[in-house]
Coordinates of C-alpha atoms in Angstrom, one line a residue:
X1 CA 12.4 0.2 108.7
X2 CA 15.3 -0.6 110.8
X3 CA 17.9 2.5 111.2
X4 CA 20.6 2.1 108.5
X5 CA 23.2 2.3 111.1
X6 CA 21.8 -0.7 113.1
X7 CA 21.3 -3.0 110.2
X8 CA 23.8 -6.1 110.1
X9 CA 24.9 -4.8 106.6
X10 CA 26.1 -1.5 108.0
X11 CA 27.9 -3.2 110.7
X12 CA 29.6 -5.4 108.6
X13 CA 30.9 -2.8 106.6
X14 CA 31.9 -0.8 109.6
X15 CA 34.0 -4.1 110.8
X16 CA 35.5 -4.4 107.2
X17 CA 36.5 -0.9 106.9
X18 CA 38.6 -1.4 110.2
X19 CA 40.0 -4.6 108.5
X20 CA 41.0 -2.6 105.4
X21 CA 42.3 0.6 107.1
X22 CA 45.8 -0.2 106.4
X23 CA 45.4 -1.7 102.8
X24 CA 46.9 0.2 100.0
X25 CA 45.3 0.3 96.8
X26 CA 48.9 -0.1 94.9
X27 CA 49.2 -3.4 96.8
X28 CA 45.7 -4.6 95.7
X29 CA 46.5 -3.7 92.0
X30 CA 49.6 -5.7 92.4
X31 CA 48.1 -8.7 94.1
X32 CA 45.2 -9.1 91.7
X33 CA 46.1 -9.5 88.0
X34 CA 42.5 -9.4 87.3
X35 CA 41.5 -6.5 89.3
X36 CA 41.4 -3.6 86.7
X37 CA 39.2 -5.9 84.2
X38 CA 37.0 -7.0 87.1
X39 CA 36.2 -3.5 88.4
X40 CA 35.6 -2.1 85.0
X41 CA 32.2 -1.6 83.8
X42 CA 31.2 -0.8 80.3
X43 CA 27.7 0.9 80.3
X44 CA 25.9 2.5 77.7
X45 CA 29.1 3.3 75.5
X46 CA 31.0 4.7 78.4
X47 CA 33.7 3.1 80.6
X48 CA 33.9 3.0 84.5
X49 CA 37.1 2.3 86.0
X50 CA 36.7 1.4 89.8
X51 CA 40.0 -0.2 90.4
X52 CA 41.6 2.7 92.1
X53 CA 39.4 2.4 95.1
X54 CA 40.1 1.3 98.8
X55 CA 37.8 -1.9 98.0
X56 CA 38.2 -5.6 97.4
X57 CA 35.8 -8.1 96.0
X58 CA 34.5 -8.4 99.5
X59 CA 33.9 -4.8 100.0
X60 CA 31.5 -4.6 96.9
X61 CA 29.7 -7.7 98.0
X62 CA 29.1 -6.0 101.3
X63 CA 27.9 -3.0 99.8
X64 CA 25.8 -4.3 97.2
X65 CA 24.3 -6.4 100.3
X66 CA 23.6 -3.2 101.8
X67 CA 21.7 -2.1 98.9
X68 CA 19.7 -4.9 98.5
X69 CA 18.9 -4.8 102.4
X70 CA 17.8 -1.2 101.7
X71 CA 15.5 -2.2 98.9
X72 CA 17.3 -0.4 96.1
X73 CA 16.0 -2.6 93.3
X74 CA 12.4 -2.3 94.5
X75 CA 12.8 1.4 95.2
X76 CA 14.0 1.5 91.3
X77 CA 11.1 -0.3 90.0
X78 CA 8.9 2.1 92.0
X79 CA 10.4 5.0 90.3
X80 CA 10.2 3.6 86.8
X81 CA 6.8 2.5 87.3
X82 CA 5.7 6.2 88.4
X83 CA 4.9 5.7 91.8
X84 CA 4.8 8.8 94.0
X85 CA 8.1 8.4 95.7
X86 CA 8.6 11.9 96.0
X87 CA 6.5 11.7 99.3
X88 CA 6.8 15.2 100.9
X89 CA 5.0 16.6 97.6
X90 CA 3.2 13.5 96.8
X91 CA 4.6 13.2 93.1
X92 CA 6.1 10.8 90.8
X93 CA 9.6 11.1 89.8
X94 CA 9.6 10.5 86.1
X95 CA 12.6 12.2 84.1
X96 CA 13.3 8.8 82.8
X97 CA 9.7 9.0 81.0
X98 CA 11.3 12.2 79.0
X99 CA 13.7 9.7 77.7
X100 CA 10.9 7.3 76.8
X101 CA 11.5 4.8 79.8
X102 CA 9.1 3.5 82.3
X103 CA 6.6 0.7 82.6
X104 CA 2.9 0.7 84.0
X105 CA 0.0 2.8 83.5
X106 CA 1.3 6.2 85.2
X107 CA 4.7 6.0 83.5
X108 CA 3.2 5.1 80.2
X109 CA 1.1 8.1 80.4
X110 CA 4.0 10.4 81.1
X111 CA 5.8 8.9 78.0
X112 CA 3.0 9.8 76.1
X113 CA 2.6 13.4 77.2
X114 CA 6.5 14.0 76.9
X115 CA 6.6 12.6 73.2
X116 CA 3.6 15.3 72.3
X117 CA 5.7 18.1 74.1
X118 CA 8.9 17.1 72.4
X119 CA 7.5 16.9 69.3
X120 CA 6.3 20.7 69.7
X121 CA 10.0 21.4 70.7
X122 CA 11.4 19.8 67.7
X123 CA 8.9 21.7 65.4
X124 CA 9.7 25.1 66.9
X125 CA 13.3 24.3 66.8
X126 CA 13.3 23.4 62.8
X127 CA 11.2 26.6 62.2
X128 CA 13.8 28.8 64.2
X129 CA 16.7 27.0 62.6
X130 CA 15.3 27.2 59.1
X131 CA 14.1 30.8 59.1
X132 CA 10.5 29.8 59.0
X133 CA 9.8 31.4 62.4
X134 CA 9.9 35.2 61.4
X135 CA 10.1 38.0 63.9
X136 CA 7.6 41.0 64.3
X137 CA 9.3 42.8 61.4
X138 CA 9.5 39.8 59.2
X139 CA 13.2 39.1 60.0
X140 CA 14.3 35.7 60.8
X141 CA 15.5 34.9 64.4
X142 CA 19.5 34.8 64.9
X143 CA 19.9 35.0 68.7
X144 CA 18.1 33.2 71.4
X145 CA 18.3 34.3 75.0
X146 CA 17.5 31.5 77.5
X147 CA 16.2 32.9 81.0
X148 CA 16.1 30.7 83.9
X149 CA 18.1 29.7 86.8
X150 CA 19.2 26.5 88.7
X151 CA 17.8 23.2 86.9
X152 CA 16.2 25.9 84.3
X153 CA 19.8 27.0 83.3
X154 CA 22.5 24.7 84.2
X155 CA 21.8 21.8 82.2
X156 CA 21.1 23.4 78.9
X157 CA 24.0 25.8 79.6
X158 CA 26.4 22.7 80.2
X159 CA 24.9 20.8 77.1
X160 CA 25.3 23.8 74.4
X161 CA 28.6 24.5 75.8
X162 CA 29.8 21.0 75.8
X163 CA 28.6 20.5 72.1
X164 CA 29.2 23.8 70.8
X165 CA 31.2 22.6 67.8
X166 CA 28.0 21.0 66.5
X167 CA 26.2 24.4 67.1
X168 CA 24.7 25.4 63.6
X169 CA 21.5 27.1 64.4
X170 CA 20.9 30.7 66.0
X171 CA 23.0 31.7 68.8
X172 CA 21.9 30.9 72.4
X173 CA 22.7 33.3 75.3
X174 CA 22.1 32.3 78.8
X175 CA 20.8 34.5 81.6
X176 CA 20.5 33.3 85.2
X177 CA 22.1 35.9 87.7
X178 CA 19.8 38.7 88.7
X179 CA 22.9 41.1 88.6
X180 CA 21.9 43.3 85.5
X181 CA 25.3 42.9 84.1
X182 CA 24.5 39.2 83.4
X183 CA 21.4 40.4 81.1
X184 CA 23.4 43.3 79.6
X185 CA 26.3 41.2 78.6
X186 CA 24.0 38.5 77.0
X187 CA 22.0 41.3 74.9
X188 CA 25.2 42.9 73.7
X189 CA 25.3 42.7 70.2
X190 CA 21.6 41.4 69.9
X191 CA 18.8 43.0 67.9
X192 CA 15.5 42.9 69.0
X193 CA 14.2 42.3 65.6
X194 CA 15.9 39.1 65.3
X195 CA 16.0 38.0 68.9
X196 CA 13.8 35.2 70.6
X197 CA 13.3 35.2 74.5
X198 CA 12.8 31.9 76.1
X199 CA 11.7 32.3 79.8
X200 CA 11.8 29.0 81.8
X201 CA 10.1 28.8 85.1
X202 CA 8.0 25.7 86.7
X203 CA 6.2 28.1 88.8
X204 CA 6.6 31.3 86.9
X205 CA 7.2 33.1 90.3
X206 CA 10.9 32.7 90.5
X207 CA 12.0 36.4 91.2
X208 CA 15.5 36.3 89.4
X209 CA 13.9 34.8 86.3
X210 CA 11.1 36.9 86.4
X211 CA 13.0 40.0 86.9
X212 CA 15.5 39.0 84.0
X213 CA 12.5 38.4 81.8
X214 CA 11.0 41.7 82.4
X215 CA 14.1 43.3 81.4
X216 CA 14.4 41.4 78.2
X217 CA 10.5 42.0 77.4
X218 CA 11.1 45.8 78.1
X219 CA 14.2 45.6 75.7
X220 CA 12.2 44.0 73.1
X221 CA 9.2 46.3 73.3
X222 CA 11.5 49.4 72.8
X223 CA 13.0 47.9 69.7
X224 CA 9.8 46.4 68.2
X225 CA 6.4 47.7 66.8
X226 CA 3.3 46.1 68.1
X227 CA 3.0 42.6 69.3
X228 CA 6.0 40.7 71.0
X229 CA 4.1 37.2 70.1
X230 CA 7.0 36.2 67.7
X231 CA 9.8 37.0 70.2
X232 CA 8.5 35.4 73.5
X233 CA 8.2 31.6 74.3
X234 CA 7.8 30.3 77.8
X235 CA 8.3 27.0 79.5
X236 CA 6.0 26.7 82.6
X237 CA 3.7 24.5 84.4
X238 CA 2.0 27.9 85.6
X239 CA 0.2 28.6 81.9
X240 CA -1.8 31.4 83.5
X241 CA 1.0 33.4 85.0
X242 CA 3.0 33.0 81.5
X243 CA 0.2 34.2 79.7
X244 CA -0.6 37.1 81.9
X245 CA 3.2 37.9 81.3
X246 CA 2.4 38.3 77.8
X247 CA 3.4 35.0 76.3
X248 CA 1.0 33.9 73.5
X249 CA -0.8 30.8 74.7
X250 CA 0.4 28.9 71.5
X251 CA 3.9 29.6 72.8
X252 CA 3.8 28.2 76.1
X253 CA 5.3 24.6 76.7
X254 CA 4.3 22.8 79.6
X255 CA 6.7 21.1 82.3
X256 CA 5.5 18.0 84.0
X257 CA 5.0 18.2 87.8
X258 CA 6.7 14.8 88.0
X259 CA 10.1 16.5 86.9
X260 CA 11.9 18.6 89.2
X261 CA 14.1 21.4 87.8
X262 CA 17.5 19.8 87.8
X263 CA 16.0 16.7 86.2
X264 CA 14.4 18.8 83.4
X265 CA 17.0 19.2 80.8
X266 CA 15.5 16.5 78.9
X267 CA 12.1 18.3 78.7
X268 CA 10.8 21.4 76.9
X269 CA 13.6 23.2 79.1
X270 CA 16.1 21.7 76.5
X271 CA 14.4 23.8 73.8
X272 CA 17.5 26.0 73.5
X273 CA 19.7 22.8 72.8
X274 CA 17.4 21.7 70.0
X275 CA 17.7 25.3 68.7
X276 CA 21.4 25.5 68.8
X277 CA 22.4 21.9 67.9
X278 CA 19.4 20.6 66.2
X279 CA 16.1 18.4 67.1
X280 CA 18.2 15.3 65.8
X281 CA 21.2 16.1 68.4
X282 CA 18.8 16.8 71.3
X283 CA 17.1 13.5 70.3
X284 CA 20.5 11.6 70.4
X285 CA 21.1 13.3 73.9
X286 CA 17.9 11.7 75.1
X287 CA 18.8 8.2 73.4
X288 CA 22.1 8.4 75.3
X289 CA 20.3 9.0 78.7
X290 CA 17.8 6.2 77.8
X291 CA 20.7 3.6 77.2
X292 CA 22.0 4.6 80.7
X293 CA 18.3 4.2 82.0
X294 CA 18.3 0.6 80.6
X295 CA 21.7 -0.5 81.8
X296 CA 20.7 1.1 85.4
X297 CA 17.4 -0.9 85.2
X298 CA 18.6 -4.0 83.9
X299 CA 22.3 -4.7 85.1
X300 CA 23.1 -6.5 88.5
X301 CA 24.2 -4.3 91.1
X302 CA 27.8 -5.8 91.0
X303 CA 27.9 -4.5 87.3
X304 CA 26.0 -1.4 87.3
X305 CA 27.8 1.7 86.9
X306 CA 25.6 4.2 88.5
X307 CA 25.0 2.0 91.5
X308 CA 28.7 1.4 91.8
X309 CA 29.3 5.3 91.5
X310 CA 26.7 5.5 94.6
X311 CA 28.0 2.8 96.5
X312 CA 31.7 3.8 96.5
X313 CA 30.3 7.3 97.6
X314 CA 28.6 5.9 100.3
X315 CA 31.7 4.0 101.3
X316 CA 33.8 6.9 101.5
X317 CA 31.4 9.4 103.0
X318 CA 30.0 6.9 105.7
X319 CA 32.9 4.8 106.5
X320 CA 36.1 6.7 105.8
X321 CA 34.9 10.1 107.0
X322 CA 35.1 11.7 103.4
X323 CA 33.3 15.3 103.4
X324 CA 34.3 16.1 99.8
X325 CA 34.1 14.8 96.4
X326 CA 36.1 16.1 93.3
X327 CA 34.8 16.0 89.6
X328 CA 37.7 16.5 87.3
X329 CA 36.7 16.5 83.7
X330 CA 39.7 16.6 81.5
X331 CA 38.1 18.4 78.5
X332 CA 37.5 22.2 78.5
X333 CA 33.9 21.5 76.9
X334 CA 32.8 19.8 80.1
X335 CA 34.3 22.6 82.4
X336 CA 30.6 23.4 83.5
X337 CA 30.0 19.5 84.6
X338 CA 31.1 20.2 88.3
X339 CA 28.7 23.1 88.4
X340 CA 25.8 21.0 87.0
X341 CA 26.6 18.1 89.2
X342 CA 26.7 20.3 92.3
X343 CA 23.0 21.2 92.1
X344 CA 22.2 17.5 91.0
X345 CA 23.9 16.3 94.0
X346 CA 24.0 18.7 96.9
X347 CA 20.3 19.9 96.2
X348 CA 19.0 16.3 95.9
X349 CA 20.8 14.7 98.9
X350 CA 21.9 17.7 101.0
X351 CA 19.3 16.6 103.6
X352 CA 19.5 16.2 107.3
X353 CA 16.0 14.5 108.0
X354 CA 14.9 11.1 106.5
X355 CA 11.8 10.0 104.8
X356 CA 10.0 9.7 108.1
X357 CA 10.7 13.3 109.4
X358 CA 13.7 12.1 111.7
X359 CA 16.9 13.4 112.1
X360 CA 19.5 11.3 110.1
X361 CA 22.3 10.0 112.2
X362 CA 24.7 9.6 109.7
X363 CA 26.5 11.8 106.8
X364 CA 24.4 12.4 103.7
X365 CA 25.9 14.4 100.5
X366 CA 29.3 15.4 100.5
X367 CA 30.4 18.8 99.3
X368 CA 30.9 18.4 95.4
X369 CA 33.6 20.7 93.8
X370 CA 35.9 20.6 90.8
X371 CA 37.4 22.1 87.7
X372 CA 38.6 21.4 84.3
X373 CA 41.7 19.5 84.2
X374 CA 44.7 20.3 83.7
X375 CA 43.8 24.0 85.2
X376 CA 42.9 22.3 88.6
X377 CA 46.4 20.6 88.7
X378 CA 47.8 24.1 89.0
X379 CA 45.1 25.0 91.7
X380 CA 43.7 22.7 94.2
X381 CA 45.5 19.4 93.2
X382 CA 47.9 20.4 96.1
X383 CA 45.3 19.5 98.6
X384 CA 44.4 16.3 97.1
X385 CA 48.1 15.0 97.1
X386 CA 49.3 16.7 100.4
X387 CA 46.5 17.9 102.2
X388 CA 44.7 16.3 105.3
X389 CA 41.2 15.7 103.8
X390 CA 40.3 12.5 102.3
X391 CA 38.9 13.5 98.8
X392 CA 37.5 10.9 96.4
X393 CA 37.6 11.9 92.8
X394 CA 36.1 11.3 89.4
X395 CA 38.4 11.6 86.4
X396 CA 36.2 12.2 83.4
X397 CA 38.2 11.7 80.0
X398 CA 37.4 11.6 76.3
X399 CA 39.1 9.4 74.1
X400 CA 38.7 10.7 70.7
X401 CA 38.6 14.4 69.8
X402 CA 39.2 16.4 66.7
X403 CA 41.9 18.1 68.6
X404 CA 45.4 18.9 67.1
X405 CA 48.3 17.2 68.6
X406 CA 50.0 17.1 71.0
X407 CA 47.1 18.5 73.1
X408 CA 45.0 15.6 73.3
X409 CA 48.0 13.3 74.2
X410 CA 48.9 15.8 77.0
X411 CA 45.6 15.8 78.4
X412 CA 45.0 12.1 78.4
X413 CA 48.4 11.6 79.8
X414 CA 48.0 14.4 82.5
X415 CA 44.9 12.8 83.5
X416 CA 46.2 9.3 84.0
X417 CA 49.2 10.6 85.5
X418 CA 47.2 12.6 88.3
X419 CA 45.1 9.3 88.9
X420 CA 48.2 7.3 89.4
X421 CA 50.0 9.7 91.5
X422 CA 47.0 10.1 93.8
X423 CA 47.0 6.2 94.0
X424 CA 50.7 5.6 94.4
X425 CA 52.2 8.5 96.4
X426 CA 56.0 8.9 96.7
X427 CA 58.3 9.0 99.6
X428 CA 61.2 11.7 100.0
X429 CA 63.4 10.6 102.9
X430 CA 64.6 13.6 104.8
X431 CA 62.2 15.8 102.7
X432 CA 58.7 15.4 104.2
X433 CA 57.5 18.3 102.2
X434 CA 58.0 16.2 99.3
X435 CA 56.2 13.2 100.5
X436 CA 52.8 12.1 98.8
X437 CA 51.1 9.9 101.1
X438 CA 49.0 8.3 97.9
X439 CA 46.2 5.9 98.5
X440 CA 43.6 8.6 97.5
X441 CA 40.8 6.7 95.7
X442 CA 39.4 7.8 92.3
X443 CA 37.2 6.6 89.4
X444 CA 38.0 6.9 85.8
X445 CA 35.4 7.4 83.5
X446 CA 35.9 7.5 79.7
X447 CA 33.7 8.9 77.2
X448 CA 34.4 7.5 73.6
X449 CA 33.7 10.7 72.2
X450 CA 32.0 14.0 73.4
X451 CA 28.7 13.6 71.6
X452 CA 25.0 14.2 72.2
X453 CA 24.5 10.3 73.0
X454 CA 27.6 10.1 75.1
X455 CA 26.9 13.3 77.2
X456 CA 23.4 12.2 77.9
X457 CA 24.6 8.8 79.0
X458 CA 27.1 10.4 81.5
X459 CA 24.5 12.8 82.9
X460 CA 22.1 10.0 83.4
X461 CA 24.6 7.8 85.3
X462 CA 24.9 10.7 87.9
X463 CA 21.1 11.0 88.2
X464 CA 20.9 7.4 89.2
X465 CA 23.9 7.6 91.5
X466 CA 22.0 10.2 93.4
X467 CA 18.8 8.1 93.3
X468 CA 20.7 5.2 94.9
X469 CA 22.4 7.2 97.5
X470 CA 18.9 8.7 98.4
X471 CA 17.5 5.3 98.9
X472 CA 20.3 4.0 100.9
X473 CA 20.3 7.1 103.1
X474 CA 16.6 6.8 103.5
X475 CA 16.1 10.5 102.3
X476 CA 13.8 12.1 99.7
X477 CA 16.1 13.2 96.9
X478 CA 13.5 14.8 94.9
X479 CA 12.5 17.8 97.1
X480 CA 14.6 20.7 97.8
X481 CA 12.8 22.5 100.8
X482 CA 16.1 23.9 102.0
X483 CA 16.4 26.6 99.2
X484 CA 12.8 28.1 100.1
X485 CA 13.7 30.0 103.5
X486 CA 16.3 32.4 102.1
X487 CA 14.0 33.4 99.1
X488 CA 11.4 34.1 101.6
X489 CA 13.4 36.3 103.7
X490 CA 14.5 38.2 100.9
X491 CA 11.2 38.9 99.8
X492 CA 10.7 40.7 103.3
X493 CA 13.9 42.6 102.9
X494 CA 13.2 44.0 99.4
X495 CA 10.6 46.4 100.9
X496 CA 13.5 48.0 102.7
X497 CA 15.3 48.5 99.6
X498 CA 12.3 49.8 97.9
X499 CA 12.1 52.5 100.7
X500 CA 10.0 50.8 103.5
X501 CA 11.4 49.8 107.0
X502 CA 13.2 46.6 107.6
X503 CA 10.8 43.8 108.6
X504 CA 10.5 43.6 112.4
X505 CA 11.9 39.9 112.2
X506 CA 15.2 40.9 111.0
X507 CA 18.1 40.4 113.4
X508 CA 20.4 43.1 114.4
X509 CA 23.0 42.4 111.8
X510 CA 20.4 42.3 108.9
X511 CA 19.1 45.7 110.2
X512 CA 22.5 47.3 110.3
X513 CA 23.6 46.1 107.0
X514 CA 20.4 47.4 105.5
X515 CA 20.9 50.7 106.8
X516 CA 24.4 50.9 105.5
X517 CA 23.5 49.7 102.2
X518 CA 20.5 52.2 101.8
X519 CA 22.4 55.1 103.3

């Protein structure tokens, strides 16, 4: 395959960027009466406004031409068909199957398998919510401790927090950090007799998760007589290890090999969501994501919201030199969205080697950061408005909320004002410290309401954005080899903290710090 930067489409975009370098978005908005309508896409109930970008109709044509030249539609078909596009691990990529999407024998088999597992998830959640699931002493479960890390934690934590007003089941507490304060704070106020622990680990070897699980199991054992069977559930692909840990086989829910951790919230990993919000809400979450799947699969690239999110990201990362991207949700319930997207985007596309094992000669994933508005306006927006970095931004708004006025009006007005100010800027003759250069690009995404279906659609849109960018950059978005080295080194260092000698391979700085910390 021709190197990305040597394609005619790439060269055309580079020339176009030079021609567009002096253009201002305010002028484009003024010169094109139908620009906003033409550059706004409705998808799965959400609205995506791309009109505040340094882009013209020609830009979009060139970007979509690049996507077609790099076979994005064909790769999309391969993913939905269940082909092993995760080449380094020889696995299919079938998180869409968890939402009932896909075509062909491999995908259909995954869809059928997901339905069986999700049926079990629904049954367990109903028993826990109704009180039919009783603990060892006969009491109903009132608290659920969800133990996982990374993809086994961030998705369920975000969704339960985002939709907490709907929560009417047992209280769900999340533990990820191996710092004992995390587990201690989560267990404060819980009673072993009425607490269920869900341990989530695909391999059941993750040291942070297992350490926390062992602590929770010891806490249960100290407060309960006899068997812990009614107080432990595992979600794992390693049934033998989960059983050896002490989880009854009937209480072990599977994780598919074809679903990576950061794409697993739609699977049995979402059990805590179904427990907290109800199986119906969990089904609606999947339904919203499935609606975005269908839009992504069927809409032409020029009107395809996830594809346009991806293409705009490539436009700024590769042609304008942007190294960061901000996500700014204007709803407190979405304040964990940037955290979730950090893993989704940077773990997926933070790669320096392409699918063929060659170093890439261009930038891949930018650093993603963000915070809930309007808090972020009083912290890092200074840099967005007057700093030296180009920072494209996503403003995420919720149109309707059961919030007393004037709160919602202020939130929406603030979000639109920030986007407008980043676009227009302002000059202060004689006072350069008050100059706003403007022309900073942004996308505005509007959810009609914060509900399971709309949240599912939003997260699926970002998943497909990551996929498209991975195809364009010719990298594998579905492995994460970069997280392994530090974990392997940590295991060798651990022996030194348990009374042994530092490993011979430890460098001088590590040996000195181990000596200081163990003195």
